Amino acid sequence: MCPLPTGRMRVAESTNTQGLSQSDPGAGSFHSWLHHRGFWVAYCAGAYVLHLLFLIQPFLNTPMAWTLTNVVHSILTYIILHYKKGSIWSDSQGGERYATQWEQIDDGEQFTTARKFFTIVPIVIFFLASFYSKYEPKHFVVNTIFMLIAVLPKLPMFHGVRVFGINKY
């Protein structure tokens, strides 16, 4: 924080009650918890545990476990971030009723750290699934389709767009 010559703090850099700087993206919004590194570590650990749950199944080989990890992760993130609308908190007053969770992150500002993180994770899982399946065509096609399902809605050109009217209301 840079004090002004008069000893007052700049308004844009003051802190709120959660300890976040007001100049931080998402400060004071309902999705500010997505910016914390602890959540990112827990998110990656959850994806890894999901993979381990598939890997310990005796009837699944490694390529199938990675492909299932990619598929389940893509479906879950699509439903949670791009299909579910409204606020996750009850005190939002209905302002976010028609916006998906992804559209609400950082008030729609593109290319913030949280948005970059949630865009990179499905791509990394896709690369891992493709590598461990040795780029077998059937696994590669499935992994590519589900990676695109997870990544395409995150692109700025699809912000607020409802393809084929899906999830319009």
Tab-separated table of C-alpha atoms in Angstrom, residues 33 67 96:
chain	number	residue	atom	x	y	z
A	33	TRP	CA	-12.362	-17.442	-3.214
A	67	THR	CA	-9.204	-40.773	-20.424
A	96	GLU	CA	-26.733	-13.039	-11.346
